[in-house]
Amino acid sequence: MGNNIKNEIEKIVIPKELHERSKLGVLKAKSEKPKRRKLKKVVLSVGVSTAILFSTGVVAAFIPSFNNLIFHVSPDVALMLQPVEESSESNGIRAEVVGAMSDNEMAVIYITLQDVTGDRIDETLDLYDYSMTGARMFTHEIISFDEVTNSAILRIVAGGKELNDNKVNLRISSFLSDKETYEVSVNANLSEFTRKYPDTIPLDMNNIPGGGGTLFYQLRKEETVQVLKPNQNTISLPEIDFMHISNIGMIDDRLHIQVNWTENGMDDHGYFYFTDNNGKEVRPSNIYFGTDDNGQTNYGRDFTEYIFRTNNIDLENDHLIGHFVSSEKYTTGNWSTTFRMKTTGEEKRINYLEDFHTWTSDSLSVSPLGITIYGNGYLNELNNIKVAVTMTDGSTLPFDLVRSFSEDNKVTVKFLTDRLLDISNISSVNVDGKSIFFE
């Protein structure tokens, strides 16, 4: 089946930290604002098209929206999709669940959104408030946009429990569009801020909406940490009016850069990173918080504190870059569809106890979509787990795509490969050099 599955799943952009609207927070952005482009149709051979239609059942042949979708996914993915065709219309926007597939703890859902009265949908479309019963963590990606029909196809990936063969309700309450992305160089003399001790205020890590990065889990364990006192060293960035740097300073040998967001934007977000002359990038951890009228920290998102370890950056020579995103349009409505989530096939699960430093696994499962390790603790993005399977014919299949979900001390890490798995032909699973055999 080649690299079709891999190419499709690689399009699913799941950041190292989950979306900013999840409880853990989000750092997500694109390198530049995409240009408008008309829908490009992919022509499949008659043999491939026929195989897709017949393998998904007779009903699929009579569903135009599903037939349109298969031109935008690989044949291997189309073979797994369950046709749904459940739609909902609100505020002049038509939403339709076209197809879906699941392996119990991960669901992939394809939907279309079409503006039948205006031009609120474009290639920067971003779902804002949405949910699905039985699922906890979400990410999504637009896979095609048709400027002529004002419509887009999106792929939603959701993590959950016991999704197979259950009725689920997908609800969308709002989305963003007309997105602008800014990539700016920060012209500040950092040594001026690092030579002196800044004023700080305490932050209760149990009273924040979230954060991210490798330092976040360590800071959360400390329960109370020090952050910069807001608006002591303000710096504006070129062409950006929805945020400003509110302070810079060193705390515990780490560089803190604090940002104050305006109250106008719905989902303004972004991050800083350092880059050297060779193009190597270093990104920060981050914490979200608010302040009260007395200047003390409280629960909120008015401020983001970006925290860098200084042992891998050169403050004198490396360049500090800001990458920030703002959306001009915010559309609300009530789009709700209910459908039954069908499984992609059988699953095998065994006990698997292993220490991964910040979390400990308790079980491992194999499904046609990949290998999943479950456990408890905090997911550390520095964990570099190597997974492969040995087939009954002696061949080895590596897994080079990783998707992870972490919530309420529960960790789920899914490993994906470039093809569907025939579970009956798997001899063993190899995790970091250790073989695990299924009886």
GROMACS .gro file of C-alpha atoms in nm:
model
  439
    1MET     CA    1   0.000   0.000   0.000
    2GLY     CA    2   0.311   0.215  -0.016
    3ASN     CA    3   0.327   0.547   0.157
    4ASN     CA    4  -0.040   0.641   0.107
    5ILE     CA    5  -0.147   0.602   0.469
    6LYS     CA    6   0.170   0.775   0.588
    7ASN     CA    7   0.118   1.067   0.352
    8GLU     CA    8  -0.242   1.108   0.466
    9ILE     CA    9  -0.172   1.091   0.838
   10GLU     CA   10   0.130   1.320   0.811
   11LYS     CA   11  -0.119   1.587   0.702
   12ILE     CA   12  -0.281   1.562   1.044
   13VAL     CA   13  -0.098   1.835   1.231
   14ILE     CA   14  -0.090   1.757   1.602
   15PRO     CA   15   0.144   1.981   1.785
   16LYS     CA   16   0.372   1.865   2.062
   17GLU     CA   17   0.126   2.027   2.296
   18LEU     CA   18  -0.244   2.004   2.226
   19HIS     CA   19  -0.468   2.283   2.105
   20GLU     CA   20  -0.468   2.604   2.311
   21ARG     CA   21  -0.835   2.554   2.386
   22SER     CA   22  -0.768   2.215   2.548
   23LYS     CA   23  -0.690   2.209   2.918
   24LEU     CA   24  -0.318   2.173   2.855
   25GLY     CA   25  -0.297   2.473   2.624
   26VAL     CA   26  -0.171   2.505   2.269
   27LEU     CA   27   0.109   2.635   2.059
   28LYS     CA   28   0.006   2.604   1.699
   29ALA     CA   29   0.068   2.818   1.393
   30LYS     CA   30   0.168   2.797   1.029
   31SER     CA   31   0.483   2.944   0.883
   32GLU     CA   32   0.297   3.179   0.652
   33LYS     CA   33  -0.055   3.269   0.550
   34PRO     CA   34  -0.166   3.022   0.282
   35LYS     CA   35  -0.258   3.161  -0.056
   36ARG     CA   36  -0.604   3.102  -0.190
   37ARG     CA   37  -0.616   2.816  -0.430
   38LYS     CA   38  -0.894   2.649  -0.618
   39LEU     CA   39  -0.981   2.288  -0.556
   40LYS     CA   40  -0.750   2.047  -0.735
   41LYS     CA   41  -0.908   1.722  -0.843
   42VAL     CA   42  -0.707   1.401  -0.838
   43VAL     CA   43  -0.797   1.155  -1.112
   44LEU     CA   44  -0.785   0.791  -1.006
   45SER     CA   45  -0.779   0.500  -1.243
   46VAL     CA   46  -1.108   0.323  -1.309
   47GLY     CA   47  -0.980   0.013  -1.133
   48VAL     CA   48  -0.888   0.199  -0.814
   49SER     CA   49  -1.213   0.401  -0.807
   50THR     CA   50  -1.422   0.090  -0.856
   51ALA     CA   51  -1.237  -0.092  -0.578
   52ILE     CA   52  -1.304   0.193  -0.337
   53LEU     CA   53  -1.673   0.213  -0.413
   54PHE     CA   54  -1.738  -0.158  -0.392
   55SER     CA   55  -1.529  -0.208  -0.078
   56THR     CA   56  -1.724   0.057   0.112
   57GLY     CA   57  -2.056  -0.094   0.017
   58VAL     CA   58  -2.334  -0.030  -0.230
   59VAL     CA   59  -2.466   0.266  -0.030
   60ALA     CA   60  -2.145   0.463  -0.083
   61ALA     CA   61  -2.196   0.462  -0.459
   62PHE     CA   62  -2.508   0.677  -0.410
   63ILE     CA   63  -2.350   0.931  -0.173
   64PRO     CA   64  -2.205   1.218  -0.384
   65SER     CA   65  -2.029   1.383  -0.089
   66PHE     CA   66  -1.854   1.060   0.003
   67ASN     CA   67  -1.755   1.001  -0.359
   68ASN     CA   68  -1.608   1.352  -0.367
   69LEU     CA   69  -1.413   1.285  -0.047
   70ILE     CA   70  -1.233   0.979  -0.183
   71PHE     CA   71  -1.062   1.200  -0.441
   72HIS     CA   72  -0.889   1.382  -0.153
   73VAL     CA   73  -0.763   1.084   0.046
   74SER     CA   74  -0.550   0.788  -0.050
   75PRO     CA   75  -0.719   0.466  -0.169
   76ASP     CA   76  -0.599   0.289   0.148
   77VAL     CA   77  -0.768   0.544   0.372
   78ALA     CA   78  -1.084   0.538   0.160
   79LEU     CA   79  -1.103   0.161   0.203
   80MET     CA   80  -1.130   0.207   0.578
   81LEU     CA   81  -1.381   0.492   0.583
   82GLN     CA   82  -1.741   0.441   0.682
   83PRO     CA   83  -1.979   0.659   0.476
   84VAL     CA   84  -2.189   0.878   0.709
   85GLU     CA   85  -2.356   1.170   0.523
   86GLU     CA   86  -2.521   1.337   0.821
   87SER     CA   87  -2.562   1.713   0.786
   88SER     CA   88  -2.672   2.018   0.983
   89GLU     CA   89  -2.729   2.379   0.876
   90SER     CA   90  -2.711   2.692   1.091
   91ASN     CA   91  -2.644   3.061   1.028
   92GLY     CA   92  -2.610   3.006   0.654
   93ILE     CA   93  -2.338   2.742   0.698
   94ARG     CA   94  -2.394   2.377   0.606
   95ALA     CA   95  -2.187   2.117   0.794
   96GLU     CA   96  -2.178   1.752   0.693
   97VAL     CA   97  -2.003   1.450   0.841
   98VAL     CA   98  -1.896   1.265   0.527
   99GLY     CA   99  -1.696   0.967   0.655
  100ALA     CA  100  -1.531   0.832   0.969
  101MET     CA  101  -1.315   0.552   1.105
  102SER     CA  102  -1.203   0.446   1.452
  103ASP     CA  103  -0.990   0.195   1.639
  104ASN     CA  104  -1.154   0.252   1.976
  105GLU     CA  105  -0.919   0.513   2.126
  106MET     CA  106  -0.866   0.725   1.813
  107ALA     CA  107  -1.126   0.845   1.565
  108VAL     CA  108  -1.067   1.014   1.228
  109ILE     CA  109  -1.366   1.207   1.095
  110TYR     CA  110  -1.400   1.392   0.764
  111ILE     CA  111  -1.643   1.683   0.749
  112THR     CA  112  -1.734   1.951   0.496
  113LEU     CA  113  -1.832   2.309   0.575
  114GLN     CA  114  -1.997   2.527   0.311
  115ASP     CA  115  -2.102   2.889   0.338
  116VAL     CA  116  -2.422   2.912   0.131
  117THR     CA  117  -2.479   3.283   0.197
  118GLY     CA  118  -2.137   3.450   0.217
  119ASP     CA  119  -1.759   3.412   0.223
  120ARG     CA  120  -1.685   3.326   0.586
  121ILE     CA  121  -1.503   3.004   0.491
  122ASP     CA  122  -1.152   3.020   0.347
  123GLU     CA  123  -0.827   2.822   0.344
  124THR     CA  124  -0.739   2.944   0.697
  125LEU     CA  125  -1.057   2.795   0.851
  126ASP     CA  126  -1.003   2.684   1.211
  127LEU     CA  127  -1.267   2.516   1.430
  128TYR     CA  128  -1.290   2.698   1.763
  129ASP     CA  129  -1.556   2.545   1.989
  130TYR     CA  130  -1.633   2.184   1.901
  131SER     CA  131  -1.674   1.852   2.077
  132MET     CA  132  -1.771   1.488   2.031
  133THR     CA  133  -1.927   1.253   2.283
  134GLY     CA  134  -1.683   0.994   2.409
  135ALA     CA  135  -1.378   1.196   2.298
  136ARG     CA  136  -1.150   1.420   2.504
  137MET     CA  137  -0.868   1.555   2.291
  138PHE     CA  138  -0.901   1.697   1.942
  139THR     CA  139  -0.702   1.833   1.655
  140HIS     CA  140  -0.807   1.912   1.302
  141GLU     CA  141  -0.665   2.005   0.963
  142ILE     CA  142  -0.818   2.149   0.647
  143ILE     CA  143  -0.734   1.920   0.354
  144SER     CA  144  -0.899   2.110   0.069
  145PHE     CA  145  -1.071   2.441  -0.002
  146ASP     CA  146  -1.290   2.529  -0.300
  147GLU     CA  147  -1.309   2.905  -0.351
  148VAL     CA  148  -1.586   2.871  -0.609
  149THR     CA  149  -1.829   2.691  -0.377
  150ASN     CA  150  -1.703   2.848  -0.051
  151SER     CA  151  -1.654   2.500   0.094
  152ALA     CA  152  -1.379   2.315   0.278
  153ILE     CA  153  -1.306   1.957   0.375
  154LEU     CA  154  -1.157   1.904   0.720
  155ARG     CA  155  -1.009   1.604   0.894
  156ILE     CA  156  -1.076   1.581   1.269
  157VAL     CA  157  -0.869   1.349   1.488
  158ALA     CA  158  -1.011   1.274   1.833
  159GLY     CA  159  -0.881   1.070   2.123
  160GLY     CA  160  -1.131   0.890   2.342
  161LYS     CA  161  -1.242   0.564   2.497
  162GLU     CA  162  -1.469   0.290   2.367
  163LEU     CA  163  -1.561   0.474   2.048
  164ASN     CA  164  -1.623   0.160   1.845
  165ASP     CA  165  -1.983   0.083   1.744
  166ASN     CA  166  -2.119   0.362   1.963
  167LYS     CA  167  -2.340   0.648   1.856
  168VAL     CA  168  -2.151   0.975   1.883
  169ASN     CA  169  -2.260   1.337   1.851
  170LEU     CA  170  -2.028   1.586   1.683
  171ARG     CA  171  -2.111   1.944   1.778
  172ILE     CA  172  -1.957   2.261   1.634
  173SER     CA  173  -2.047   2.595   1.791
  174SER     CA  174  -1.799   2.833   1.629
  175PHE     CA  175  -1.507   2.864   1.391
  176LEU     CA  176  -1.243   3.120   1.292
  177SER     CA  177  -1.129   3.234   0.949
  178ASP     CA  178  -0.944   3.513   0.769
  179LYS     CA  179  -0.632   3.426   0.964
  180GLU     CA  180  -0.313   3.634   0.953
  181THR     CA  181   0.027   3.492   1.051
  182TYR     CA  182   0.315   3.713   1.163
  183GLU     CA  183   0.682   3.614   1.179
  184VAL     CA  184   0.884   3.897   1.331
  185SER     CA  185   1.235   3.947   1.462
  186VAL     CA  186   1.257   4.083   1.817
  187ASN     CA  187   1.506   4.367   1.823
  188ALA     CA  188   1.586   4.375   2.193
  189ASN     CA  189   1.915   4.374   2.378
  190LEU     CA  190   1.855   4.062   2.586
  191SER     CA  191   2.176   4.103   2.785
  192GLU     CA  192   2.030   4.425   2.925
  193PHE     CA  193   1.748   4.222   3.084
  194THR     CA  194   1.958   3.925   3.193
  195ARG     CA  195   2.218   4.121   3.391
  196LYS     CA  196   1.975   4.225   3.664
  197TYR     CA  197   1.721   4.048   3.882
  198PRO     CA  198   1.362   4.121   3.775
  199ASP     CA  199   1.063   4.178   3.999
  200THR     CA  200   0.855   3.862   4.030
  201ILE     CA  201   0.519   3.750   4.168
  202PRO     CA  202   0.410   3.402   4.282
  203LEU     CA  203   0.190   3.182   4.063
  204ASP     CA  204  -0.019   2.891   4.191
  205MET     CA  205   0.031   2.615   3.932
  206ASN     CA  206  -0.292   2.453   4.047
  207ASN     CA  207  -0.490   2.763   3.948
  208ILE     CA  208  -0.397   2.810   3.582
  209PRO     CA  209  -0.571   2.705   3.257
  210GLY     CA  210  -0.264   2.522   3.129
  211GLY     CA  211   0.071   2.542   2.959
  212GLY     CA  212   0.311   2.328   2.761
  213GLY     CA  213   0.667   2.223   2.690
  214THR     CA  214   0.921   2.006   2.867
  215LEU     CA  215   0.953   2.238   3.168
  216PHE     CA  216   0.579   2.265   3.227
  217TYR     CA  217   0.548   1.930   3.404
  218GLN     CA  218   0.843   2.007   3.631
  219LEU     CA  219   0.701   2.348   3.719
  220ARG     CA  220   0.358   2.201   3.791
  221LYS     CA  221   0.512   1.966   4.046
  222GLU     CA  222   0.657   2.268   4.229
  223GLU     CA  223   0.299   2.392   4.285
  224THR     CA  224   0.407   2.755   4.332
  225VAL     CA  225   0.653   2.923   4.095
  226GLN     CA  226   0.775   3.276   4.030
  227VAL     CA  227   0.677   3.463   3.713
  228LEU     CA  228   0.772   3.809   3.594
  229LYS     CA  229   0.583   4.108   3.730
  230PRO     CA  230   0.368   4.224   3.435
  231ASN     CA  231   0.430   4.535   3.226
  232GLN     CA  232   0.771   4.627   3.368
  233ASN     CA  233   0.954   4.621   3.031
  234THR     CA  234   0.706   4.662   2.745
  235ILE     CA  235   0.811   4.603   2.384
  236SER     CA  236   0.579   4.628   2.084
  237LEU     CA  237   0.631   4.406   1.780
  238PRO     CA  238   0.598   4.539   1.422
  239GLU     CA  239   0.247   4.525   1.271
  240ILE     CA  240   0.108   4.335   1.572
  241ASP     CA  241  -0.161   4.510   1.777
  242PHE     CA  242  -0.315   4.211   1.956
  243MET     CA  243  -0.023   4.151   2.195
  244HIS     CA  244   0.299   4.301   2.329
  245ILE     CA  245   0.595   4.185   2.533
  246SER     CA  246   0.520   4.290   2.891
  247ASN     CA  247   0.847   4.183   3.057
  248ILE     CA  248   1.177   3.998   3.003
  249GLY     CA  249   1.408   3.862   3.270
  250MET     CA  250   1.602   3.571   3.418
  251ILE     CA  251   1.447   3.351   3.688
  252ASP     CA  252   1.642   3.050   3.821
  253ASP     CA  253   1.888   3.066   3.527
  254ARG     CA  254   1.603   3.049   3.275
  255LEU     CA  255   1.502   3.323   3.034
  256HIS     CA  256   1.140   3.434   3.080
  257ILE     CA  257   0.960   3.633   2.812
  258GLN     CA  258   0.613   3.749   2.910
  259VAL     CA  259   0.335   3.845   2.668
  260ASN     CA  260   0.019   4.043   2.743
  261TRP     CA  261  -0.274   3.973   2.508
  262THR     CA  262  -0.540   4.231   2.424
  263GLU     CA  263  -0.905   4.149   2.490
  264ASN     CA  264  -1.015   4.188   2.128
  265GLY     CA  265  -0.902   3.860   1.972
  266MET     CA  266  -1.088   3.530   2.002
  267ASP     CA  267  -0.795   3.296   1.953
  268ASP     CA  268  -0.478   3.498   1.915
  269HIS     CA  269  -0.182   3.275   1.988
  270GLY     CA  270   0.180   3.206   1.905
  271TYR     CA  271   0.526   3.158   2.051
  272PHE     CA  272   0.886   3.275   2.048
  273TYR     CA  273   1.185   3.072   1.938
  274PHE     CA  274   1.560   3.120   1.907
  275THR     CA  275   1.747   3.036   1.587
  276ASP     CA  276   2.120   3.031   1.519
  277ASN     CA  277   2.309   3.100   1.196
  278ASN     CA  278   2.267   2.735   1.094
  279GLY     CA  279   1.890   2.750   1.124
  280LYS     CA  280   1.868   2.540   1.441
  281GLU     CA  281   1.559   2.633   1.643
  282VAL     CA  282   1.504   2.625   2.018
  283ARG     CA  283   1.147   2.658   2.144
  284PRO     CA  284   1.021   2.736   2.494
  285SER     CA  285   0.787   2.597   2.752
  286ASN     CA  286   0.495   2.820   2.848
  287ILE     CA  287   0.244   2.901   3.122
  288TYR     CA  288  -0.091   3.084   3.094
  289PHE     CA  289  -0.226   3.301   3.376
  290GLY     CA  290  -0.424   3.613   3.459
  291THR     CA  291  -0.398   3.893   3.715
  292ASP     CA  292  -0.645   4.064   3.946
  293ASP     CA  293  -0.692   4.435   4.017
  294ASN     CA  294  -0.413   4.419   4.277
  295GLY     CA  295  -0.162   4.280   4.029
  296GLN     CA  296  -0.162   3.931   4.179
  297THR     CA  297  -0.186   3.622   3.963
  298ASN     CA  298  -0.513   3.434   3.918
  299TYR     CA  299  -0.681   3.199   3.674
  300GLY     CA  300  -0.689   3.345   3.324
  301ARG     CA  301  -0.523   3.382   2.985
  302ASP     CA  302  -0.431   3.749   2.981
  303PHE     CA  303  -0.062   3.659   3.000
  304THR     CA  304   0.165   3.390   2.861
  305GLU     CA  305   0.509   3.337   3.009
  306TYR     CA  306   0.754   3.169   2.769
  307ILE     CA  307   1.044   2.999   2.947
  308PHE     CA  308   1.375   2.900   2.784
  309ARG     CA  309   1.656   2.690   2.920
  310THR     CA  310   1.970   2.894   2.854
  311ASN     CA  311   2.217   2.607   2.823
  312ASN     CA  312   2.128   2.549   2.457
  313ILE     CA  313   2.097   2.908   2.334
  314ASP     CA  314   2.350   3.188   2.278
  315LEU     CA  315   2.184   3.504   2.406
  316GLU     CA  316   2.449   3.721   2.241
  317ASN     CA  317   2.437   3.577   1.889
  318ASP     CA  318   2.117   3.375   1.840
  319HIS     CA  319   1.813   3.550   1.693
  320LEU     CA  320   1.484   3.576   1.884
  321ILE     CA  321   1.184   3.533   1.652
  322GLY     CA  322   0.816   3.575   1.729
  323HIS     CA  323   0.553   3.365   1.548
  324PHE     CA  324   0.197   3.483   1.614
  325VAL     CA  325  -0.145   3.425   1.462
  326SER     CA  326  -0.468   3.628   1.470
  327SER     CA  327  -0.808   3.566   1.308
  328GLU     CA  328  -1.032   3.845   1.182
  329LYS     CA  329  -1.359   3.650   1.150
  330TYR     CA  330  -1.544   3.461   1.422
  331THR     CA  331  -1.859   3.273   1.317
  332THR     CA  332  -2.104   3.109   1.556
  333GLY     CA  333  -2.383   2.860   1.499
  334ASN     CA  334  -2.528   2.529   1.612
  335TRP     CA  335  -2.407   2.244   1.393
  336SER     CA  336  -2.483   1.903   1.542
  337THR     CA  337  -2.479   1.556   1.383
  338THR     CA  338  -2.520   1.210   1.534
  339PHE     CA  339  -2.384   0.893   1.376
  340ARG     CA  340  -2.251   0.550   1.468
  341MET     CA  341  -1.874   0.509   1.481
  342LYS     CA  342  -1.768   0.182   1.319
  343THR     CA  343  -1.445   0.001   1.401
  344THR     CA  344  -1.165  -0.046   1.148
  345GLY     CA  345  -1.113  -0.406   1.261
  346GLU     CA  346  -1.003  -0.624   1.548
  347GLU     CA  347  -0.772  -0.515   1.829
  348LYS     CA  348  -0.534  -0.708   2.051
  349ARG     CA  349  -0.433  -0.574   2.392
  350ILE     CA  350  -0.188  -0.704   2.654
  351ASN     CA  351  -0.040  -0.589   2.984
  352TYR     CA  352   0.280  -0.391   2.934
  353LEU     CA  353   0.466  -0.238   3.230
  354GLU     CA  354   0.751   0.000   3.150
  355ASP     CA  355   0.899   0.315   3.304
  356PHE     CA  356   0.930   0.607   3.059
  357HIS     CA  357   1.072   0.852   3.317
  358THR     CA  358   0.776   1.093   3.344
  359TRP     CA  359   0.509   0.825   3.295
  360THR     CA  360   0.464   0.450   3.334
  361SER     CA  361   0.285   0.227   3.086
  362ASP     CA  362   0.032  -0.038   3.188
  363SER     CA  363  -0.086  -0.187   2.854
  364LEU     CA  364  -0.021  -0.204   2.481
  365SER     CA  365  -0.264  -0.263   2.194
  366VAL     CA  366  -0.239  -0.340   1.824
  367SER     CA  367  -0.505  -0.240   1.568
  368PRO     CA  368  -0.507  -0.193   1.190
  369LEU     CA  369  -0.427   0.177   1.248
  370GLY     CA  370  -0.116   0.117   1.460
  371ILE     CA  371   0.036   0.044   1.801
  372THR     CA  372  -0.093   0.219   2.114
  373ILE     CA  373   0.075   0.237   2.456
  374TYR     CA  374  -0.137   0.340   2.756
  375GLY     CA  375  -0.012   0.461   3.092
  376ASN     CA  376  -0.016   0.713   3.375
  377GLY     CA  377   0.191   1.024   3.445
  378TYR     CA  378   0.297   1.327   3.244
  379LEU     CA  379   0.400   1.304   2.880
  380ASN     CA  380   0.748   1.445   2.816
  381GLU     CA  381   0.813   1.554   2.458
  382LEU     CA  382   1.176   1.451   2.497
  383ASN     CA  383   1.072   1.085   2.527
  384ASN     CA  384   1.190   0.930   2.201
  385ILE     CA  385   1.030   0.587   2.200
  386LYS     CA  386   1.125   0.359   1.912
  387VAL     CA  387   0.857   0.110   1.803
  388ALA     CA  388   0.856  -0.158   1.533
  389VAL     CA  389   0.674  -0.484   1.463
  390THR     CA  390   0.811  -0.814   1.342
  391MET     CA  391   0.584  -0.999   1.102
  392THR     CA  392   0.544  -1.376   1.085
  393ASP     CA  393   0.752  -1.382   0.766
  394GLY     CA  394   1.047  -1.229   0.955
  395SER     CA  395   1.019  -0.878   0.807
  396THR     CA  396   1.035  -0.571   1.031
  397LEU     CA  397   0.805  -0.271   1.004
  398PRO     CA  398   0.916   0.052   1.181
  399PHE     CA  399   0.677   0.318   1.311
  400ASP     CA  400   0.800   0.672   1.247
  401LEU     CA  401   0.483   0.871   1.317
  402VAL     CA  402   0.375   0.940   1.676
  403ARG     CA  403   0.051   1.093   1.800
  404SER     CA  404  -0.002   1.145   2.172
  405PHE     CA  405  -0.286   1.246   2.407
  406SER     CA  406  -0.248   1.335   2.774
  407GLU     CA  407  -0.521   1.433   3.018
  408ASP     CA  408  -0.594   1.386   3.388
  409ASN     CA  409  -0.268   1.197   3.444
  410LYS     CA  410  -0.360   0.948   3.169
  411VAL     CA  411  -0.122   0.904   2.877
  412THR     CA  412  -0.201   0.755   2.535
  413VAL     CA  413   0.073   0.733   2.273
  414LYS     CA  414  -0.014   0.601   1.928
  415PHE     CA  415   0.247   0.488   1.676
  416LEU     CA  416   0.155   0.489   1.308
  417THR     CA  417   0.321   0.341   1.001
  418ASP     CA  418   0.289   0.371   0.624
  419ARG     CA  419   0.038   0.087   0.580
  420LEU     CA  420  -0.254  -0.091   0.738
  421LEU     CA  421  -0.164  -0.368   0.981
  422ASP     CA  422  -0.276  -0.727   0.939
  423ILE     CA  423  -0.289  -0.821   1.307
  424SER     CA  424  -0.291  -1.194   1.235
  425ASN     CA  425   0.052  -1.164   1.073
  426ILE     CA  426   0.225  -0.984   1.362
  427SER     CA  427   0.476  -1.198   1.550
  428SER     CA  428   0.596  -0.942   1.807
  429VAL     CA  429   0.614  -0.572   1.890
  430ASN     CA  430   0.953  -0.414   1.965
  431VAL     CA  431   0.964  -0.114   2.201
  432ASP     CA  432   1.306   0.043   2.256
  433GLY     CA  433   1.479  -0.283   2.171
  434LYS     CA  434   1.258  -0.507   2.387
  435SER     CA  435   1.036  -0.764   2.213
  436ILE     CA  436   0.676  -0.815   2.326
  437PHE     CA  437   0.500  -1.128   2.205
  438PHE     CA  438   0.127  -1.176   2.159
  439GLU     CA  439  -0.002  -1.521   2.246
   0.00000   0.00000   0.00000
